[in-house]
Backbone as numpy.savetxt, mean C-alpha at the origin, in Angstrom:
# Nx Ny Nz CAx CAy CAz Cx Cy Cz
-11.06 61.94 17.98 -10.57 61.55 18.20 -8.94 61.96 18.97
-8.51 61.42 20.12 -7.30 61.80 20.37 -6.22 61.41 19.63
-5.26 61.44 19.61 -4.20 60.96 18.57 -3.10 59.84 18.53
-2.79 59.73 20.14 -2.65 58.33 20.66 -3.41 56.91 19.77
-5.23 57.76 20.25 -5.83 56.28 19.81 -5.49 56.70 18.52
-5.76 57.40 17.10 -5.86 57.70 16.32 -4.40 56.28 15.79
-3.39 57.16 16.81 -2.30 56.07 16.20 -2.11 54.77 16.05
-3.03 54.13 17.52 -3.38 53.03 17.59 -4.22 52.04 16.64
-5.55 53.02 16.13 -6.52 51.89 15.58 -5.40 52.10 13.79
-4.43 52.78 13.39 -4.07 52.45 12.77 -3.04 51.61 12.43
-2.43 51.42 13.67 -1.58 50.20 13.58 -2.07 49.11 13.65
-3.75 49.30 14.07 -4.09 48.01 13.95 -4.87 47.20 12.76
-5.44 48.33 12.16 -5.73 48.64 11.03 -4.80 47.97 9.86
-3.41 48.26 10.15 -2.41 47.41 9.03 -1.85 46.56 9.50
-2.10 45.70 11.08 -2.12 44.32 11.01 -2.78 43.38 10.29
-4.13 43.85 10.63 -5.39 42.81 10.18 -4.68 43.32 8.84
-4.54 43.84 8.03 -4.44 44.10 5.99 -2.96 42.93 5.99
-2.10 43.15 6.83 -0.91 42.26 6.68 -1.46 40.54 6.91
-2.18 40.48 7.84 -2.31 39.26 8.30 -3.38 38.53 7.09
-4.09 39.14 6.53 -4.97 38.78 5.54 -4.17 38.77 4.38
-3.32 39.52 3.90 -2.55 39.38 2.45 -1.51 37.95 3.08
-1.60 37.37 4.31 -0.67 36.94 4.31 -1.12 35.46 3.96
-2.83 35.57 3.62 -2.94 33.50 4.39 -2.91 32.64 3.29
-3.31 33.41 2.31 -2.89 32.70 0.78 -1.57 31.89 0.83
-0.48 32.65 0.85 0.72 32.57 1.24 1.48 31.62 2.21
0.95 31.68 3.86 0.59 30.33 3.76 0.53 28.75 3.62
-1.24 28.76 3.01 -1.41 27.85 2.80 -0.62 27.00 1.78
-0.02 27.87 0.67 0.88 27.47 -0.82 2.26 26.90 0.41
2.64 27.69 1.56 4.47 28.02 1.66 4.45 27.16 2.36
3.40 27.04 3.31 3.18 26.05 4.72 3.79 26.89 6.14
3.96 25.87 6.72 4.30 26.90 7.98 5.90 26.97 8.39
6.19 28.06 9.41 7.74 27.34 9.12 7.94 26.62 11.16
8.97 26.00 10.91 9.51 25.13 11.83 10.07 25.58 12.19
11.35 24.32 13.29 12.33 24.93 14.13 13.59 25.67 13.18
13.91 26.46 13.78 15.22 27.28 13.15 14.58 27.76 11.82
12.87 28.10 11.89 12.80 28.92 10.70 12.57 28.27 9.03
12.77 27.09 9.65 11.92 26.36 8.33 10.68 25.79 8.34
10.66 25.63 6.94 9.24 25.19 6.29 9.09 23.98 7.00
7.30 24.12 7.56 7.09 22.97 8.25 6.10 22.12 7.01
6.51 20.91 6.61 5.26 20.26 5.60 4.18 19.87 6.30
3.24 19.32 5.79 1.95 18.71 5.71 1.78 17.74 4.60
1.82 16.40 5.76 1.74 15.22 4.61 0.53 14.76 4.54
-0.62 14.06 4.17 -1.57 13.60 4.32 -1.64 12.78 4.05
-1.77 11.26 4.72 -1.77 10.29 4.60 -2.77 9.47 4.79
-3.14 9.02 3.79 -4.29 8.23 3.29 -4.69 6.45 3.24
-4.76 5.46 3.98 -4.53 4.33 4.32 -5.95 3.85 3.99
-6.40 2.65 3.30 -8.03 2.19 2.68 -8.12 1.26 4.06
-7.35 0.32 4.79 -7.89 -0.89 5.39 -6.57 -0.43 6.73
-6.53 -1.36 7.48 -5.75 -1.71 8.23 -4.89 -2.61 8.49
-3.56 -3.17 7.83 -3.20 -4.64 8.08 -1.78 -4.45 8.38
-0.97 -5.36 8.45 0.27 -5.45 8.86 1.42 -4.39 7.24
0.66 -5.43 6.09 1.32 -5.18 5.12 1.39 -2.98 4.83
0.64 -2.93 4.87 0.28 -1.48 4.78 0.36 -0.57 6.27
0.77 -1.22 7.07 0.86 -0.63 8.38 3.01 -0.05 8.30
3.39 -1.17 7.78 4.97 -1.32 7.40 5.38 0.21 6.53
4.65 -0.57 5.52 4.79 0.83 4.23 4.90 2.16 4.90
3.99 2.48 5.37 4.00 3.48 6.06 5.31 4.10 6.32
5.62 2.81 7.63 6.52 3.05 8.55 8.02 3.44 7.71
8.12 2.25 6.54 8.78 3.27 6.02 9.01 4.08 5.41
7.54 4.27 4.73 7.24 5.78 4.58 8.42 6.73 4.54
7.94 6.96 6.28 8.42 7.78 7.57 9.69 7.98 7.21
10.30 6.28 7.82 11.61 6.30 8.02 12.59 7.32 6.34
11.78 6.90 5.34 12.70 7.72 4.42 12.39 8.99 3.94
11.28 9.08 4.39 11.32 10.67 4.56 12.56 11.79 5.55
12.74 10.58 6.64 13.47 11.52 7.53 15.00 11.03 6.96
15.31 9.80 7.09 16.65 9.81 6.09 16.52 10.80 5.28
15.93 11.46 4.50 16.22 12.16 3.44 16.15 14.16 4.31
16.43 13.77 5.32 15.88 15.22 6.64 14.46 15.87 6.44
13.43 14.96 5.83 12.43 15.41 6.58 11.61 14.51 7.84
12.11 15.00 8.71 11.50 14.59 10.33 9.82 15.12 11.15
9.49 13.68 11.18 8.28 13.53 11.83 8.39 15.50 12.88
7.80 16.06 13.15 7.53 16.55 14.55 8.28 17.90 14.88
9.28 17.69 13.54 10.66 18.31 12.95 10.03 19.44 12.09
10.37 19.55 10.85 9.97 20.08 9.40 8.68 19.29 9.13
7.91 18.33 9.17 6.84 17.33 8.82 6.18 17.50 9.88
4.65 17.53 9.53 3.59 16.98 10.29 2.67 16.19 10.03
2.62 14.83 9.43 1.55 13.72 9.24 -0.10 13.82 9.80
-0.92 13.92 9.02 -2.05 13.51 9.10 -2.45 12.53 9.13
-2.71 11.63 9.32 -3.37 10.20 9.09 -4.63 10.05 9.15
-5.18 8.99 8.65 -6.90 8.77 8.33 -6.93 8.05 7.40
-7.41 6.40 8.03 -7.57 5.48 7.21 -9.20 5.13 7.29
-9.79 4.81 6.08 -11.07 4.17 5.69 -11.56 3.33 5.71
-10.78 2.23 6.55 -11.33 1.37 7.12 -12.55 0.18 6.26
-11.61 0.11 4.51 -12.64 -0.28 3.39 -13.74 0.34 2.96
-14.12 1.55 3.89 -15.07 1.82 2.83 -15.48 3.03 1.92
-15.83 2.91 0.43 -15.12 3.59 -0.62 -15.80 5.58 -0.08
-16.67 5.37 0.16 -17.43 6.77 0.46 -16.17 7.72 1.64
-15.95 6.96 2.61 -14.76 7.36 3.49 -13.66 7.47 2.63
-13.42 6.93 2.11 -12.18 6.89 1.33 -11.84 7.77 0.76
-12.79 8.06 -0.54 -12.93 9.51 -0.91 -13.29 10.89 -0.57
-13.76 10.68 1.05 -14.20 12.05 1.97 -12.36 12.30 2.28
-12.32 11.31 2.87 -10.66 11.42 3.01 -9.78 12.47 2.22
-9.89 12.20 0.87 -8.85 12.66 -0.13 -9.62 14.30 -0.14
-10.89 14.03 -0.81 -11.37 15.13 -0.69 -11.06 16.53 0.04
-10.87 15.84 1.72 -11.09 17.11 3.09 -9.32 17.40 2.75
-8.12 16.06 2.14 -6.94 16.84 1.96 -6.87 17.71 1.01
-7.45 17.69 0.11 -6.89 18.44 -1.26 -8.46 20.29 -0.67
-9.48 19.88 -0.22 -9.73 21.10 0.20 -8.54 21.92 1.65
-7.86 21.11 2.33 -7.07 21.51 3.27 -5.46 21.90 2.71
-5.81 21.53 1.81 -4.24 22.17 0.89 -2.49 21.40 1.36
-3.27 20.74 1.78 -1.37 19.74 2.71 -0.75 20.12 1.04
0.42 19.38 1.98 1.82 19.69 0.52 2.06 18.56 -0.20
1.57 17.35 0.15 1.76 16.33 -0.50 0.55 15.33 0.35
0.17 14.62 -0.56 -0.74 13.22 0.13 0.59 11.85 -0.05
0.33 11.16 0.59 0.94 9.66 0.66 -0.34 8.76 0.40
-0.40 8.23 -0.38 -1.50 7.36 -0.51 -1.63 5.73 -0.84
-1.34 4.98 0.88 -0.97 3.80 0.42 -2.60 2.91 0.56
-1.52 2.43 -1.17 -2.50 1.26 -1.83 -3.53 2.12 -2.17
-4.15 1.21 -4.01 -4.82 1.64 -4.92 -5.61 1.87 -4.85
-6.67 2.17 -3.97 -8.08 3.09 -3.70 -7.90 4.23 -3.72
-6.95 4.22 -2.30 -6.38 5.44 -1.57 -5.99 6.20 -2.58
-4.83 5.62 -3.59 -4.59 6.83 -4.79 -5.81 7.08 -6.10
-6.38 6.24 -6.01 -7.71 6.61 -6.87 -8.20 7.42 -6.53
-8.39 7.60 -5.10 -9.54 9.13 -4.44 -8.35 10.12 -4.63
-7.10 9.59 -4.15 -6.72 11.30 -4.19 -6.63 11.52 -5.52
-6.13 10.97 -6.37 -6.42 11.40 -7.75 -7.70 11.64 -7.93
-8.51 11.61 -8.06 -10.19 12.17 -8.23 -10.00 13.10 -7.51
-9.43 13.43 -5.97 -10.07 14.79 -5.03 -9.17 16.32 -6.05
-7.73 15.79 -6.47 -7.20 16.61 -6.81 -6.07 16.31 -8.13
-5.38 17.34 -8.79 -4.66 17.64 -9.87 -3.42 18.02 -9.63
-3.69 19.18 -8.37 -2.49 20.19 -8.55 -1.86 19.68 -7.12
-2.38 18.78 -6.26 -1.44 18.09 -5.20 -0.50 17.50 -5.50
0.67 17.08 -5.52 1.06 15.67 -5.64 1.20 14.79 -4.99
0.84 13.77 -5.67 0.37 12.30 -4.34 2.03 11.55 -5.00
1.69 10.32 -4.01 2.86 9.56 -4.32 2.33 8.70 -3.61
2.31 7.18 -4.37 1.45 6.33 -4.33 2.32 5.22 -3.38
2.20 4.07 -2.52 2.72 2.69 -2.48 1.56 2.01 -2.32
1.83 0.29 -2.49 1.35 -0.74 -2.15 0.04 -0.62 -3.29
0.44 -0.50 -4.85 -0.02 -0.08 -5.60 0.24 -0.70 -6.33
-0.66 -2.27 -7.50 -0.03 -3.23 -8.00 -0.10 -2.94 -9.24
-1.18 -2.15 -9.98 -0.56 -2.33 -11.51 -1.06 -0.44 -11.78
-0.57 0.34 -11.86 -0.06 1.69 -11.85 -0.91 1.92 -12.83
-0.07 1.52 -13.74 -0.84 2.19 -15.24 -2.36 1.51 -15.48
-2.47 0.48 -15.39 -3.92 -0.28 -15.74 -5.10 0.41 -14.78
-4.81 0.80 -12.93 -5.81 1.80 -12.69 -5.50 2.82 -12.78
-4.91 3.50 -13.97 -5.38 4.97 -14.24 -4.93 5.89 -13.69
-3.77 5.72 -12.50 -2.69 6.70 -11.68 -1.82 7.14 -12.93
-1.32 6.89 -13.69 0.05 6.88 -14.22 0.14 7.28 -15.45
0.75 7.76 -16.37 0.24 7.33 -18.07 1.64 6.66 -18.39
2.59 6.03 -17.85 3.55 5.01 -18.00 4.45 5.23 -16.60
5.19 3.59 -16.31 5.60 3.86 -15.31 6.80 4.53 -15.62
8.12 4.54 -16.40 8.67 5.78 -16.61 8.73 7.01 -16.96
7.54 7.24 -17.23 7.24 8.41 -17.43 5.99 8.63 -16.77
5.58 9.31 -15.53 3.85 8.74 -15.16 3.59 10.17 -15.21
3.55 11.38 -16.07 2.34 12.41 -16.25 1.92 12.64 -14.75
1.15 13.97 -15.20 0.90 14.48 -14.64 1.42 14.41 -12.67
-0.01 14.54 -11.41 0.92 15.07 -10.01 0.97 13.29 -9.06
0.84 12.39 -9.94 1.21 11.02 -9.43 2.59 10.05 -9.77
3.05 9.95 -8.16 4.12 8.55 -8.82 4.10 7.61 -7.55
5.15 6.93 -7.17 5.14 5.87 -6.19 5.70 4.82 -6.44
5.26 3.69 -5.35 6.09 2.64 -5.74 5.32 1.76 -5.98
5.48 0.06 -6.56 4.12 0.05 -7.23 4.66 -1.60 -5.78
3.70 -2.77 -5.56 3.76 -3.52 -4.83 4.47 -4.88 -5.57
4.10 -4.95 -6.82 4.32 -6.14 -7.79 5.73 -6.87 -8.04
6.36 -7.29 -7.61 7.65 -7.36 -7.73 6.79 -8.72 -9.00
8.03 -8.14 -10.50 7.30 -8.72 -11.85 7.44 -10.18 -12.21
8.42 -11.15 -11.21 8.48 -12.09 -10.85 8.19 -13.01 -9.69
7.35 -12.51 -8.75 6.98 -13.17 -7.82 5.51 -13.79 -7.54
4.40 -13.02 -8.61 3.42 -14.52 -9.14 4.18 -15.22 -10.35
4.42 -15.51 -11.29 5.02 -16.54 -11.83 5.65 -16.84 -11.21
7.12 -17.18 -10.39 7.92 -18.02 -9.60 6.93 -18.79 -8.29
5.75 -18.24 -7.85 4.88 -18.77 -6.78 3.78 -20.57 -7.51
3.74 -19.55 -8.83 3.25 -20.60 -9.48 4.07 -22.02 -10.41
5.57 -21.70 -10.13 6.21 -22.33 -10.47 6.70 -22.56 -9.14
6.83 -22.64 -8.10 7.02 -23.84 -6.53 5.74 -24.84 -7.16
4.90 -23.74 -6.66 3.55 -24.71 -6.96 3.00 -26.09 -7.64
3.68 -25.90 -8.87 3.73 -26.96 -10.09 4.81 -28.06 -10.05
5.49 -26.61 -9.42 7.12 -27.97 -9.50 7.03 -29.35 -7.95
6.79 -28.84 -7.16 7.02 -28.87 -5.94 5.99 -29.95 -4.86
4.80 -29.71 -5.54 3.66 -30.33 -5.00 2.94 -30.86 -6.44
1.85 -31.65 -5.70 0.92 -32.09 -6.61 -0.55 -31.91 -6.74
-0.59 -30.53 -7.06 -1.77 -29.17 -6.78 -2.10 -29.62 -8.13
-3.74 -29.58 -8.12 -4.52 -29.61 -9.30 -5.82 -28.71 -9.41
-5.74 -28.15 -7.78 -6.92 -26.97 -7.88 -6.35 -26.10 -7.08
-6.47 -24.80 -7.51 -6.15 -23.78 -6.71 -6.50 -22.79 -6.57
-7.60 -22.48 -5.04 -8.32 -21.98 -4.86 -7.88 -20.38 -4.12
-8.16 -19.44 -4.83 -7.97 -17.62 -4.63 -9.48 -17.18 -4.12
-9.06 -16.17 -3.25 -10.53 -15.28 -2.94 -9.87 -13.38 -2.91
-10.58 -12.95 -3.46 -10.40 -11.80 -3.84 -11.48 -10.71 -3.36
-11.54 -9.67 -3.77 -12.91 -7.91 -4.20 -12.57 -8.24 -5.97
-13.40 -8.56 -6.15 -13.31 -7.88 -7.46 -13.19 -6.78 -7.93
-13.67 -5.61 -7.15 -13.79 -4.23 -6.82 -12.31 -3.67 -7.23
-11.40 -4.54 -6.47 -10.35 -3.42 -6.23 -9.41 -3.88 -7.25
-8.99 -3.35 -8.55 -8.32 -2.79 -9.98 -6.63 -3.90 -9.33
-6.10 -3.50 -8.25 -5.24 -4.27 -7.80 -4.98 -5.81 -7.98
-6.22 -6.20 -7.56 -6.27 -7.80 -7.26 -7.23 -8.26 -8.35
-7.87 -7.81 -9.07 -7.71 -8.18 -10.35 -7.06 -8.38 -11.30
-6.24 -7.61 -11.37 -4.36 -7.55 -11.88 -3.96 -8.82 -11.76
-4.19 -9.14 -10.66 -2.78 -10.00 -10.12 -4.17 -11.53 -10.36
-5.04 -11.49 -10.41 -5.69 -12.66 -10.73 -5.81 -13.50 -12.70
-5.36 -12.21 -13.00 -4.59 -12.03 -14.46 -3.63 -12.59 -14.75
-2.94 -12.21 -13.95 -2.13 -13.06 -14.01 -0.86 -13.93 -13.95
-1.63 -14.56 -12.32 -1.90 -16.09 -12.40 -2.77 -16.85 -13.40
-3.35 -16.37 -13.55 -3.94 -16.99 -15.11 -3.34 -17.38 -15.90
-1.57 -16.41 -16.16 -1.11 -16.27 -17.41 -0.37 -17.61 -17.35
0.32 -17.42 -15.65 0.88 -18.13 -15.49 1.14 -19.55 -15.59
-0.59 -19.42 -15.51 -0.49 -21.54 -14.67 -0.98 -22.16 -16.65
-0.50 -21.06 -17.10 -0.95 -21.44 -18.64 0.02 -22.80 -18.73
-0.37 -24.03 -19.37 0.82 -25.10 -20.05 1.70 -26.27 -18.57
0.69 -25.40 -17.40 1.43 -26.10 -15.33 0.13 -27.34 -15.79
-1.00 -27.46 -15.83 -2.42 -28.60 -15.51 -2.77 -28.26 -13.77
-2.23 -26.70 -13.59 -3.13 -25.82 -12.42 -3.95 -25.38 -12.75
-5.41 -25.86 -12.50 -6.72 -24.55 -12.25 -6.97 -23.75 -11.01
-7.25 -22.51 -11.53 -7.76 -21.66 -10.73 -9.03 -21.73 -10.11
-9.75 -21.87 -8.93 -11.03 -21.75 -8.52 -11.38 -20.94 -8.07
-12.05 -19.78 -8.69 -11.84 -17.82 -7.41 -13.42 -17.76 -7.03
-12.92 -17.30 -6.10 -14.19 -17.16 -5.20 -13.96 -15.01 -5.25
-14.63 -14.70 -4.86 -14.99 -13.32 -4.91 -15.64 -13.19 -3.86
-15.32 -11.79 -2.97 -16.33 -11.06 -2.06 -16.22 -9.49 -2.33
-17.22 -8.96 -1.48 -17.12 -7.03 -1.58 -16.82 -6.61 -0.12
-16.42 -7.47 1.19 -16.28 -6.68 2.66 -15.31 -8.05 2.90
-15.20 -7.50 4.06 -14.17 -8.55 4.99 -14.98 -9.45 5.51
-16.37 -9.62 5.82 -17.23 -10.27 6.53 -17.68 -11.44 5.79
-17.35 -11.15 4.53 -17.78 -12.97 3.59 -16.46 -13.71 4.17
-15.10 -12.94 3.91 -14.53 -14.16 3.84 -13.93 -15.27 4.14
-14.75 -15.35 5.39 -14.51 -16.46 5.71 -15.91 -17.81 5.76
-16.66 -17.21 5.09 -17.48 -17.74 3.93 -17.08 -18.17 2.62
-16.68 -17.09 1.76 -15.57 -17.84 0.67 -14.61 -18.87 0.95
-14.06 -18.78 2.31 -13.15 -19.49 2.31 -13.53 -21.14 3.15
-14.24 -21.30 3.33 -15.35 -22.35 3.59 -15.80 -23.30 2.37
-16.23 -22.27 1.43 -16.94 -22.66 0.28 -15.25 -23.84 -0.73
-14.54 -22.85 -0.63 -13.06 -23.92 -1.19 -12.80 -25.46 -0.29
-13.24 -25.62 0.22 -12.49 -26.36 1.04 -13.62 -28.04 0.38
-12.88 -28.65 -0.06 -12.94 -30.18 -0.71 -13.04 -29.76 -2.27
-12.70 -28.85 -2.60 -12.95 -27.82 -3.82 -11.40 -27.49 -4.53
-10.50 -27.48 -4.06 -9.59 -27.64 -3.69 -7.54 -27.57 -2.98
-6.60 -28.11 -3.51 -5.52 -28.63 -2.85 -4.58 -27.08 -2.49
-4.68 -26.04 -2.60 -4.11 -25.01 -1.68 -5.22 -23.95 -1.84
-4.40 -22.62 -1.31 -4.86 -21.31 -1.62 -4.37 -20.60 -1.36
-4.18 -19.53 -2.56 -3.40 -18.91 -3.17 -4.12 -17.64 -2.48
-3.69 -16.36 -1.91 -4.11 -14.81 -1.70 -3.21 -14.31 -1.70
-4.07 -12.75 -2.95 -3.18 -12.22 -3.21 -3.18 -10.88 -2.31
-2.25 -10.04 -2.91 -2.46 -9.00 -2.22 -3.57 -7.35 -2.09
-4.37 -8.76 -1.84 -6.12 -7.92 -2.03 -6.46 -7.79 -0.44
-6.54 -5.94 -0.21 -6.65 -5.39 1.14 -7.58 -6.32 1.57
-9.40 -6.21 1.37 -10.33 -6.75 2.35 -10.27 -8.00 2.60
-9.65 -9.01 1.85 -9.38 -10.54 2.59 -7.96 -10.50 3.28
-7.11 -9.48 2.42 -5.90 -9.56 3.84 -6.07 -9.17 5.47
-6.80 -8.20 4.99 -7.20 -7.42 6.24 -7.85 -8.79 7.13
-8.60 -9.56 6.56 -9.48 -10.44 7.35 -8.63 -11.96 7.28
-7.61 -11.75 7.14 -6.52 -13.06 6.73 -6.77 -14.30 7.72
-6.83 -14.03 9.34 -7.17 -15.04 9.58 -8.05 -15.85 9.77
-9.17 -15.08 9.08 -10.67 -16.05 8.77 -9.76 -17.80 7.79
-9.51 -17.09 6.33 -8.38 -18.26 5.68 -7.67 -18.93 7.02
-7.42 -18.03 7.62 -6.52 -19.64 8.26 -7.11 -20.84 8.88
-7.85 -19.60 9.46 -8.48 -20.90 10.22 -9.39 -22.12 9.58
-9.65 -22.04 8.33 -10.41 -23.12 7.64 -9.14 -23.91 6.64
-7.98 -23.23 6.87 -6.98 -24.00 6.29 -6.34 -24.97 7.15
-5.88 -24.30 8.21 -5.41 -25.61 9.70 -6.54 -25.98 9.84
-7.93 -26.02 9.99 -8.52 -26.72 9.87 -8.64 -27.83 9.07
-8.47 -28.29 7.62 -8.85 -28.14 6.50 -7.73 -29.16 5.94
-6.16 -29.13 6.34 -4.53 -29.13 5.48 -4.74 -28.88 4.56
-4.52 -27.31 4.15 -4.92 -26.73 2.96 -3.78 -25.71 2.63
-2.58 -25.85 2.34 -1.97 -25.01 2.38 -1.94 -23.86 1.89
-1.55 -22.87 2.34 -2.50 -20.95 2.37 -0.63 -20.58 1.91
-0.27 -20.08 0.01 0.83 -19.06 -0.13 0.06 -17.79 -0.33
0.55 -16.80 -0.13 0.50 -15.79 0.50 0.75 -14.78 -0.56
0.69 -13.33 -1.07 1.17 -12.53 -2.18 2.20 -11.32 -1.38
2.09 -11.48 0.41 3.96 -10.57 0.52 4.12 -11.70 1.28
5.04 -10.67 2.76 5.86 -12.24 3.32 4.49 -11.15 5.04
4.19 -10.70 5.19 3.45 -10.89 6.49 2.66 -11.21 6.73
2.20 -11.89 5.38 0.43 -12.73 6.02 1.24 -14.32 6.06
2.49 -14.04 5.54 3.47 -15.41 5.98 3.58 -15.18 7.49
4.03 -14.28 8.14 4.54 -14.27 9.36 2.79 -14.31 10.21
2.14 -13.98 9.77 0.88 -14.51 10.53 -0.01 -15.57 10.84
0.61 -16.57 9.27 0.35 -17.83 9.38 0.07 -18.28 8.59
0.19 -17.88 7.20 0.57 -18.33 5.49 1.31 -19.46 5.47
1.58 -19.95 4.74 2.38 -21.29 4.77 4.13 -20.68 4.43
3.52 -20.40 2.50 5.27 -19.42 1.80 4.42 -18.57 0.67
5.18 -17.26 0.54 5.17 -16.35 -0.12 6.52 -16.11 -0.73
6.26 -15.51 -2.30 7.42 -14.75 -2.91 7.11 -13.35 -2.94
7.82 -13.25 -1.54 7.63 -11.63 -1.49 8.89 -10.97 -1.25
8.08 -9.94 -0.46 9.36 -8.60 -0.36 8.75 -7.59 1.03
10.06 -7.10 1.49 9.49 -6.41 2.83 8.54 -4.81 2.16
7.22 -4.44 2.71 6.73 -3.52 2.52 7.29 -1.65 2.73
7.69 -2.08 4.25 8.90 -1.17 4.53 9.29 -0.99 2.88
10.34 -1.16 2.83 11.22 -1.12 1.48 10.44 -0.32 0.58
9.10 -0.39 0.14 8.59 0.10 -0.85 8.04 0.93 -0.55
8.11 1.30 0.57 7.10 2.62 1.50 8.53 3.54 2.06
10.00 3.03 2.32 10.91 3.19 1.70 11.19 4.48 0.46
10.68 3.35 -0.35 11.12 4.04 -2.06 10.32 5.16 -1.64
9.26 5.22 -1.50 8.12 6.47 -1.80 8.59 7.20 -0.99
8.90 7.37 0.41 9.13 8.33 1.23 10.52 9.11 0.24
11.85 8.52 0.04 12.35 8.92 -0.17 12.30 10.23 -1.60
10.94 8.95 -2.72 10.57 9.74 -4.00 10.09 11.34 -2.98
9.42 11.32 -1.94 8.47 12.58 -1.73 9.34 13.60 -0.92
10.26 13.04 -0.92 11.65 14.00 -0.19 11.74 14.73 -1.23
12.30 14.27 -2.57 12.50 15.03 -3.96 11.71 15.98 -4.37
10.46 15.84 -3.73 9.24 17.02 -4.40 9.39 17.91 -3.46
9.33 17.80 -1.80 8.97 18.65 -0.92 10.23 19.42 -1.03
11.68 18.73 -1.07 12.37 19.58 -0.84 13.14 19.82 -1.78
13.56 19.11 -2.95 14.19 18.99 -3.61 13.22 19.96 -5.86
11.55 20.17 -4.71 11.00 20.41 -6.45 11.05 20.10 -7.18
11.00 18.56 -7.45 11.22 17.50 -8.66 9.31 17.69 -8.72
9.72 17.10 -10.00 7.46 17.24 -10.00 7.72 15.35 -10.15
6.02 15.33 -9.68 6.32 13.85 -9.92 6.22 13.02 -11.21
5.61 14.16 -12.48 5.70 13.27 -13.96 6.63 12.90 -14.18
8.45 13.44 -13.08 9.69 13.65 -13.98 10.00 12.31 -12.81
9.38 11.53 -12.09 10.11 10.38 -11.58 9.24 9.24 -11.56
9.68 8.50 -12.08 9.61 7.37 -12.43 8.82 6.38 -11.58
7.61 6.04 -11.45 7.17 4.45 -10.58 8.54 2.92 -10.62
8.42 3.53 -9.29 9.93 1.89 -8.72 9.12 0.75 -8.65
9.77 -0.33 -8.85 9.24 -1.39 -8.31 9.87 -1.78 -6.89
9.61 -2.86 -5.87 10.37 -4.26 -5.03 11.78 -3.89 -5.95
12.69 -3.43 -4.66 14.20 -4.43 -5.37 14.80 -5.34 -5.14
13.88 -6.65 -3.98 13.93 -7.49 -3.64 13.05 -8.61 -3.37
13.52 -9.78 -3.81 12.21 -10.40 -3.75 12.61 -12.39 -3.21
11.67 -13.05 -2.15 12.42 -13.70 -1.47 11.60 -14.54 -1.35
12.10 -16.22 -1.38 10.88 -17.19 -0.55 10.68 -17.36 0.94
9.77 -16.36 1.11 9.76 -17.46 3.02 8.68 -18.27 2.80
9.43 -19.28 3.96 8.34 -19.95 4.66 8.38 -20.34 5.89
6.76 -20.37 6.34 6.45 -20.51 7.68 6.13 -22.04 8.16
7.44 -22.32 8.90 7.48 -23.97 9.40 6.42 -24.06 10.19
6.00 -23.71 11.35 4.52 -23.47 12.14 3.14 -24.32 10.87
3.34 -23.11 10.88 2.28 -23.38 9.10 2.48 -24.78 8.62
3.38 -24.74 7.99 3.73 -25.72 7.25 3.33 -27.55 7.67
3.31 -27.17 9.25 2.68 -28.27 9.99 1.63 -28.45 10.06
1.59 -26.86 10.62 -0.51 -27.14 10.51 -1.00 -27.67 9.84
-0.55 -27.08 8.40 -0.96 -27.52 7.04 -0.72 -28.88 5.97
0.01 -29.56 7.65 0.47 -31.14 6.83 1.16 -31.10 5.81
2.08 -30.30 5.45 2.96 -29.66 4.44 4.42 -30.22 4.58
4.93 -31.29 4.13 6.21 -31.78 4.76 7.10 -30.56 4.01
7.78 -30.45 5.08 9.48 -29.71 4.42 10.58 -30.24 3.44
10.62 -29.83 2.38 11.85 -30.67 1.36 13.09 -30.95 1.55
14.77 -30.83 1.66 15.66 -30.53 2.15 16.07 -29.93 0.31
15.12 -29.84 -0.27 15.93 -28.72 -1.46 15.82 -27.39 -1.49
14.29 -27.45 -0.30 14.00 -25.83 -0.20 14.73 -25.27 0.40
15.34 -25.65 1.13 17.08 -24.98 2.29 18.08 -23.98 1.42
18.30 -24.03 -0.02 19.07 -23.30 -0.19 18.52 -22.54 -1.36
16.86 -22.67 -1.26 16.09 -21.56 -2.02 14.88 -20.83 -1.20
14.73 -21.16 0.46 14.13 -19.99 0.88 14.44 -20.26 1.86
13.89 -18.99 2.53 14.26 -18.24 3.97 13.27 -19.08 5.09
13.59 -19.37 6.03 12.48 -19.91 6.91 12.17 -18.93 8.03
10.63 -19.01 8.99 10.20 -18.82 9.80 9.70 -19.64 10.48
9.72 -19.39 12.32 8.91 -20.56 13.02 8.20 -19.15 13.82
6.45 -19.47 13.70 5.91 -19.13 14.54 5.75 -19.06 15.63
5.29 -17.80 16.83 5.68 -17.94 18.39 3.84 -18.29 18.39
């Protein structure tokens, strides 16, 4: 073999060896972005599409961007939606774990549970989770432990204030609710509603569903049995919320919601907060983990920071609700187009 050929072969072997040795390092340290800075890959898993969860993701990206981690610059988002399918939900989480993304953003309780099932090593930041401790995601609110932290979508006063408003401002006796008993976040909220109703004279009439196609029939079954309907932040029901509103509008049944986006879609009222806000808080947490090397175990879970009563004037008219002057000082009004 001629000398130039020997030199060329040697260079090729050296290059292949160097690339092989860098494979693991690239997967754990990420790729280089603009200006030689690291580009982080964030796997985004969301159980289903609906306005609140979508708003939470937008808030997350803004929280990350304000902390210096901008999409297309030094962050790549891989976004997957399970369309409320349990098998798909777990498959998404397993794929993120197998691909060794830098962080998983889990948008909902089922999404976060699937992510935790998939990995104990990759940091997970959740939002839109009602009961982080009860759902097995964290050891405690103050000290999460493990590889998971995030923001809850339950303001401690939201449900009690809603029940107080129902009991004090209306002559309701029976309040209907529809939820998926397979969602631990929903079960926790129903338990809180029952606790808040003690001593009020209100009775909760429950209807459970397993998928969004059952929501319309469940709503129809409440007609003639309830004075109002209260829909908590149940992903299955909220994704088919128009079915509830259709029945309520046709039968003059006021609908109370667990979050503000459902009021903007046509519910009468809700004590809630902006999901974009808790998404933003979660984005700030994720930035601390990625940029500053913080561990999820050491970042306390956060609750929503702002709570308000939002009333939909258009829905009130459709559902036969008379707006009282005294509500002016306690509520913010919204007119639906």
